[in-house]
Coordinates of C-alpha atoms in Angstrom, one line a residue:
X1 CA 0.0 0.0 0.0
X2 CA 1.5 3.4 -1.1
X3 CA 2.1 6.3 1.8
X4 CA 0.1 9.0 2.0
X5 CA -0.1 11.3 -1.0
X6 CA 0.9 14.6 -0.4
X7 CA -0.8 18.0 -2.3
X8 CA 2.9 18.5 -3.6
X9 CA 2.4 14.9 -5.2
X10 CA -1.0 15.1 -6.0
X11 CA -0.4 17.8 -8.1
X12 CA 2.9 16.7 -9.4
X13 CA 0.6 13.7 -11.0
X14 CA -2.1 15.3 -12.0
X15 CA -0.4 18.5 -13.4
X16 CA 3.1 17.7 -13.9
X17 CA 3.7 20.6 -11.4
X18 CA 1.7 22.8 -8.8
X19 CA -0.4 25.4 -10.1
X20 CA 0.4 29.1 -9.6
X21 CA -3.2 29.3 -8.0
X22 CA -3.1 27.5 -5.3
X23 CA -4.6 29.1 -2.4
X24 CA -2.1 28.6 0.7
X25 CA -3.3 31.4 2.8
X26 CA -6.6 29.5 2.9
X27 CA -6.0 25.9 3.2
X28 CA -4.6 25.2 0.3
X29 CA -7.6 25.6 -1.7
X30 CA -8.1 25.1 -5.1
X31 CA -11.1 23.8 -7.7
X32 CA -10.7 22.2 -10.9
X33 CA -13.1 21.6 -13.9
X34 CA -12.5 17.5 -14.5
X35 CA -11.8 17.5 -18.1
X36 CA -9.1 20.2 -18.0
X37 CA -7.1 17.8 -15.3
X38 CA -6.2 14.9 -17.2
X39 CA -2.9 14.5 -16.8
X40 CA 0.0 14.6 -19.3
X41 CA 0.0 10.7 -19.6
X42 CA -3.4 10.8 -19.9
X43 CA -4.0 8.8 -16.4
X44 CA -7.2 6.5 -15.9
X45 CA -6.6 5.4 -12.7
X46 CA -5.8 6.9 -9.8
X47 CA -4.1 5.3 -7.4
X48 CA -5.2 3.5 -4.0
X49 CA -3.9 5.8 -1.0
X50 CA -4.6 8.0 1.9
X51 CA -4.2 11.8 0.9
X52 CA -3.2 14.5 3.6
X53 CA -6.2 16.9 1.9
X54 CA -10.1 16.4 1.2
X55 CA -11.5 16.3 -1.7
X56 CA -15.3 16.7 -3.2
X57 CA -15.6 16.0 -6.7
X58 CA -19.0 16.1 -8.9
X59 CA -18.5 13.7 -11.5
X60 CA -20.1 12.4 -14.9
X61 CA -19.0 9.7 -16.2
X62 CA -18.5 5.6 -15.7
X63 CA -16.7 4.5 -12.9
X64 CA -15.7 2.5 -10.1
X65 CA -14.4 4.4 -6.7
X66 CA -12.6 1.8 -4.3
X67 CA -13.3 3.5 -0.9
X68 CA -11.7 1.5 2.2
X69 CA -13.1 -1.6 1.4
X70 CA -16.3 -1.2 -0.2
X71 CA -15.8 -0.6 -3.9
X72 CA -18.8 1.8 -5.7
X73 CA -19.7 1.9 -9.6
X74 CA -21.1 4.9 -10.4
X75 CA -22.4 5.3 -13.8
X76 CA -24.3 9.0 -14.2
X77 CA -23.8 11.9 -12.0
X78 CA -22.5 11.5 -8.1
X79 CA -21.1 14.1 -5.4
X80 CA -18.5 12.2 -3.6
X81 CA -16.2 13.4 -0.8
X82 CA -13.0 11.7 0.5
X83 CA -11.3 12.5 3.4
X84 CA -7.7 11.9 4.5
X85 CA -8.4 8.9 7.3
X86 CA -9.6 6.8 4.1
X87 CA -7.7 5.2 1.7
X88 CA -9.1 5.2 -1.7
X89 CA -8.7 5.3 -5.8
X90 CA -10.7 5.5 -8.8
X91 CA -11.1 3.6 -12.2
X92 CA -12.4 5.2 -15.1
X93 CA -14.2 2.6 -17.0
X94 CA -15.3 5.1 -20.3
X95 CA -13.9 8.4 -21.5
X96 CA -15.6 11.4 -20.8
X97 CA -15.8 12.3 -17.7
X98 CA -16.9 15.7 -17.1
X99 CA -17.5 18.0 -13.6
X100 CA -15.5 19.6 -11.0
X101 CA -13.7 18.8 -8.0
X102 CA -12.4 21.0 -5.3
X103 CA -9.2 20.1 -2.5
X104 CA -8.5 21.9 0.7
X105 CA -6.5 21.2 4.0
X106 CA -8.7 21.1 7.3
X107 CA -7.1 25.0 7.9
X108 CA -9.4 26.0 5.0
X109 CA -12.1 25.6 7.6
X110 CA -10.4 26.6 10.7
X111 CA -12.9 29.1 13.0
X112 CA -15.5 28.9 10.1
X113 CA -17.2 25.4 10.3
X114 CA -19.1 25.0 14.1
X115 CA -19.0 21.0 13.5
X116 CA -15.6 19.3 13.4
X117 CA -15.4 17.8 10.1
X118 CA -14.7 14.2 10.8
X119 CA -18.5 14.5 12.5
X120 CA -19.8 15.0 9.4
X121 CA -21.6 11.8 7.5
X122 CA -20.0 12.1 4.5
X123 CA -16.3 12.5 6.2
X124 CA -17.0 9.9 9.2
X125 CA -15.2 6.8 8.5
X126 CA -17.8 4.2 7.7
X127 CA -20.2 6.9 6.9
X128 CA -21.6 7.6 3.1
X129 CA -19.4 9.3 0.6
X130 CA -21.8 9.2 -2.4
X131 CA -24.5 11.1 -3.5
X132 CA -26.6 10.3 -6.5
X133 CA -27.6 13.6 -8.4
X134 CA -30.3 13.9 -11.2
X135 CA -30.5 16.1 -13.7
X136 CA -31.6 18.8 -11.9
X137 CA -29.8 18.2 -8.9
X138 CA -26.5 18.2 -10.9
X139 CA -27.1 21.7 -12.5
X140 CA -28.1 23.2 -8.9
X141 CA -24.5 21.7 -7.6
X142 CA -22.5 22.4 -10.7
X143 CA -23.9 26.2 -10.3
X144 CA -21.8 26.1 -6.8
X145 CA -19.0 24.7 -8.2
X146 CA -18.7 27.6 -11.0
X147 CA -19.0 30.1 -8.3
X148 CA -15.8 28.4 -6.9
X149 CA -14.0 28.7 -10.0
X150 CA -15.0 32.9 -10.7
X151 CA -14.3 33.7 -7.2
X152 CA -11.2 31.8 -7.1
X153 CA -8.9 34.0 -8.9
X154 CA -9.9 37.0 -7.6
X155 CA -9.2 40.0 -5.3
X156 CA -11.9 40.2 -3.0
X157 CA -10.7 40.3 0.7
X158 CA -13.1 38.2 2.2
X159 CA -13.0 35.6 -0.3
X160 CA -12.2 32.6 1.8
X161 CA -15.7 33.6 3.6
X162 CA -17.4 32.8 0.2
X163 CA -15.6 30.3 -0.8
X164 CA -16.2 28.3 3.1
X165 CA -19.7 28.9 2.3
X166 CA -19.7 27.2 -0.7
X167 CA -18.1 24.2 -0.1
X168 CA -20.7 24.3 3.4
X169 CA -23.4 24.9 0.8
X170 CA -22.6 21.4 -0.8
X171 CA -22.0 19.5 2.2
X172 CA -25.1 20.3 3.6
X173 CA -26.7 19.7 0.1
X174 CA -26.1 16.5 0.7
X175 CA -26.9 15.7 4.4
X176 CA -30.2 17.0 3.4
X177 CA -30.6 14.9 0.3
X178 CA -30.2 12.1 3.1
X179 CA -32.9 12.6 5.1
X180 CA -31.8 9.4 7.5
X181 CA -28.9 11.0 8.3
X182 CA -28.3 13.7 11.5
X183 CA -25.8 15.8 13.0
X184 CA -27.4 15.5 16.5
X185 CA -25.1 14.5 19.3
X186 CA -25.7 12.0 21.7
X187 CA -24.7 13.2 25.2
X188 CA -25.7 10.1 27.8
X189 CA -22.7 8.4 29.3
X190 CA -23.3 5.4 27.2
X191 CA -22.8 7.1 23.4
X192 CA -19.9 8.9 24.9
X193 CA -17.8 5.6 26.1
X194 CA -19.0 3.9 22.6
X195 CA -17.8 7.3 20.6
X196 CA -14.3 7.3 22.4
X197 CA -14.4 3.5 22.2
X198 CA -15.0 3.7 18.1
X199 CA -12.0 6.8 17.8
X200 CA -9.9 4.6 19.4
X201 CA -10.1 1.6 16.9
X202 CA -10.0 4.2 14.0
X203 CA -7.1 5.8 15.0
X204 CA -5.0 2.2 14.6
X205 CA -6.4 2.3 10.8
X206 CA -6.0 2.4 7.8
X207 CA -2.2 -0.1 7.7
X208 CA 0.5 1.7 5.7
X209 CA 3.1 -0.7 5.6
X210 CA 4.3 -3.9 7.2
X211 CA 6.2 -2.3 10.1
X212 CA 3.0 -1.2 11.6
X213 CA 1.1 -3.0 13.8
X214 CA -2.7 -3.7 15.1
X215 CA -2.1 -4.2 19.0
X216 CA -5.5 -2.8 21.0
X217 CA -7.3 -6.4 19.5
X218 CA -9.4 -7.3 22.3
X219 CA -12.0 -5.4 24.4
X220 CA -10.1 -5.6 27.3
X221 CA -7.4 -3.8 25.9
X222 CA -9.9 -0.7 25.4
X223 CA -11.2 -1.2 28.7
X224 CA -7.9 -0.4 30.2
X225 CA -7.0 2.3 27.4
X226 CA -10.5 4.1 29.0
X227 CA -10.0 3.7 32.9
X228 CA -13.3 1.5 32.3
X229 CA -14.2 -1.9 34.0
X230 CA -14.8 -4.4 30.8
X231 CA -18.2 -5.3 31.8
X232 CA -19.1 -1.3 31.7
X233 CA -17.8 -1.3 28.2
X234 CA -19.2 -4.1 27.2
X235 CA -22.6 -3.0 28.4
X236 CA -22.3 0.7 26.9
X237 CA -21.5 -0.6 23.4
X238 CA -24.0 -3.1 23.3
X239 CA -26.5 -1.0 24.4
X240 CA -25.7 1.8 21.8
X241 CA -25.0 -0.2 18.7
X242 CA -26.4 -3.7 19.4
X243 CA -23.5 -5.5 18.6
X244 CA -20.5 -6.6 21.5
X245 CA -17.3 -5.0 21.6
X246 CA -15.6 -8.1 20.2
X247 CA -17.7 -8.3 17.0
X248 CA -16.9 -4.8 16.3
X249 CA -13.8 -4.7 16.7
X250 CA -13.6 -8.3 14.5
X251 CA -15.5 -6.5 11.7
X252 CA -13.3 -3.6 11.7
X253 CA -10.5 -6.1 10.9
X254 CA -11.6 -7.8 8.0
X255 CA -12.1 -4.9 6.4
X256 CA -8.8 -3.6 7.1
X257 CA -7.6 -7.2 5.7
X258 CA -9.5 -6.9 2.6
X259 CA -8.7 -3.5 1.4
X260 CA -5.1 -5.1 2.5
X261 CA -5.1 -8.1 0.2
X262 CA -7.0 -6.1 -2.2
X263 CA -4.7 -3.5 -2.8
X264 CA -1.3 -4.7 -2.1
X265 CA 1.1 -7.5 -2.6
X266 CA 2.2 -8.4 0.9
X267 CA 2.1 -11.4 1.6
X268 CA -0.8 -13.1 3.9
X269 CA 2.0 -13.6 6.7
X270 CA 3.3 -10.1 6.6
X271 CA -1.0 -8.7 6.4
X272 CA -1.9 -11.1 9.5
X273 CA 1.0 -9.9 11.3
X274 CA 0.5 -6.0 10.7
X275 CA -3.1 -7.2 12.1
X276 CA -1.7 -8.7 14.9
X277 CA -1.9 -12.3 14.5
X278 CA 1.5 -14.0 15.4
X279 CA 0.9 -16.8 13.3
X280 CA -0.5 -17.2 9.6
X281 CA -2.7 -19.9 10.7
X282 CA -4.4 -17.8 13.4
X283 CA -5.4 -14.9 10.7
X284 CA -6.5 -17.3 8.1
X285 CA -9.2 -19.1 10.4
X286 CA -10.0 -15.7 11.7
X287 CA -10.8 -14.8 8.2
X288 CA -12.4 -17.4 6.9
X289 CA -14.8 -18.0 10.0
X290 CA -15.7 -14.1 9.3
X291 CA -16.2 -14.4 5.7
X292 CA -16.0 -18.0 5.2
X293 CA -13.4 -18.0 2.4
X294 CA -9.7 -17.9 3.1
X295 CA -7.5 -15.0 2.5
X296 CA -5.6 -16.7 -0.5
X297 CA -9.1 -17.0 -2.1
X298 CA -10.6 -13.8 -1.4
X299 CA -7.4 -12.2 -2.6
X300 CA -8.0 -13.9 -6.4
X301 CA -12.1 -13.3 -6.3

């Protein structure tokens, strides 16, 4: 699995160089219109990493997006936002592809946005990156993405202002486009414990290379990590989510492990390891009681 893709890389692969427009008093940001960004080589397929920015793109065309583990084809018009905690990479499966896409830093949004942005739906990890857009709904979000590109270049003082405002104007577009999503907090004791408990686990994702290492694998080691007795985490979890600690934490690895032997050639050793099984045995009958085929076998589906 590559490292992290830098804006410096991103744009050396994309534009052979960094634009003179790039915003860096504000975030580093910058919008595009998709068909002038092909890159000299003429690039298809973009490959599977982390990125230290976020992006939102509105796109027309046919293609796949790998996201984490999950893989979407979208074939039409979709609003899709990545964020830098998820790996990810795209396949164009027909020419043409037309839209926009915009790319910031989480400074862009510094003292402007009242929810952190990780909160947000289409930003939380396991949460839903792609919108669907109709006809109308893709000239009503293409309008927003224009006013990006005229205010972009120019002078006006308070330009980050507008340009915050668009980029909130599509996000919240698409929360409300979702109506069985919400950006209500929980506050009882309960939601809390599960919230830190779930941060926790994230934060050991996604793998990066085979030096690194899953080690918080069992609930107990959570329970410690939160000054918690087990049974009290046990208890809040279940009670919030309706699954145990244990089958969370189990379904958080298999996906880990296939976007692992999906999108890189380590070996199953060196992928149970970094997941912190000590023997190859022990990951492959993890696996295949959670999925019911081996790793070998998923890896060549």
């Amino acid at each position: 699995m590559a490292n992290t893709e830098t804006l410096e890389e991103f744009y050396q692969h994309k534009f052979s160089g960094t634009p003179a427009n790039i915003q860096r008093e504000i975030g580093d940001f910058n919008v595009f219109v998709v068909e002038d960004s092909v890159n000299p080589q003429g690039q298809v397929t973009v490959p599977y990493a982390r990125r230290d920015f976020y992006k939102i793109s509105l796109i027309t065309g046919d293609n796949l997006f790998h996201y984490a583990d999950k893989t979407l084809h979208v074939k039409g018009t979709s609003l899709i936002f990545f964020n830098p905690n998820v790996p990810y990479r795209w396949e164009m499966l027909a020419e043409g592809n037309t839209g926009y896409f915009c790319i910031f830093k989480e400074a862009f949004f510094m003292e402007k946005l009242r929810s952190n942005l990780g909160e947000l739906p289409m930003f939380a990890i396991g949460g839903k990156p792609s919108y669907i857009l109709d006809e109308q709904k893709k000239d009503f979000v293409g309008g927003i993405f224009r006013k990006m590109l005229d205010e972009i270049g120019s002078d006006y003082r308070f330009k980050q202002d507008l340009l915050v405002s668009y980029v909130t104007e599509l996000i919240h577009y698409a929360l409300k486009m979702d109506a069985t999503e919400t950006l209500h907090h929980q506050v009882n004791a309960n939601a809390r414990i599960t919230s830190i408990f779930s941060e926790l686990l994230e934060r050991q994702f996604p793998i990066d290379s085979t030096d690194q290492r899953f080690t918080m694998r069992s609930p107990k080691d959570f329970a410690d990590r939160l000054y918690v007795h087990i049974n009290h985490l046990n208890r809040a979890v279940k009670e919030t989510t309706g699954k145990t600690t244990s089958a969370l934490i189990a379904t958080r690895l298999v996906s880990e492990a296939k976007a692992l032997l999906k999108h890189t050639n380590w070996s199953i050793a060196e992928i149970g390891y970094s997941l912190g099984f000590e023997e190859p045995a022990h990951f492959n009958n993890f696996f295949r009681k959670h999925t019911e085929v081996s790793p070998s076998a998923f890896r060549s589906l």
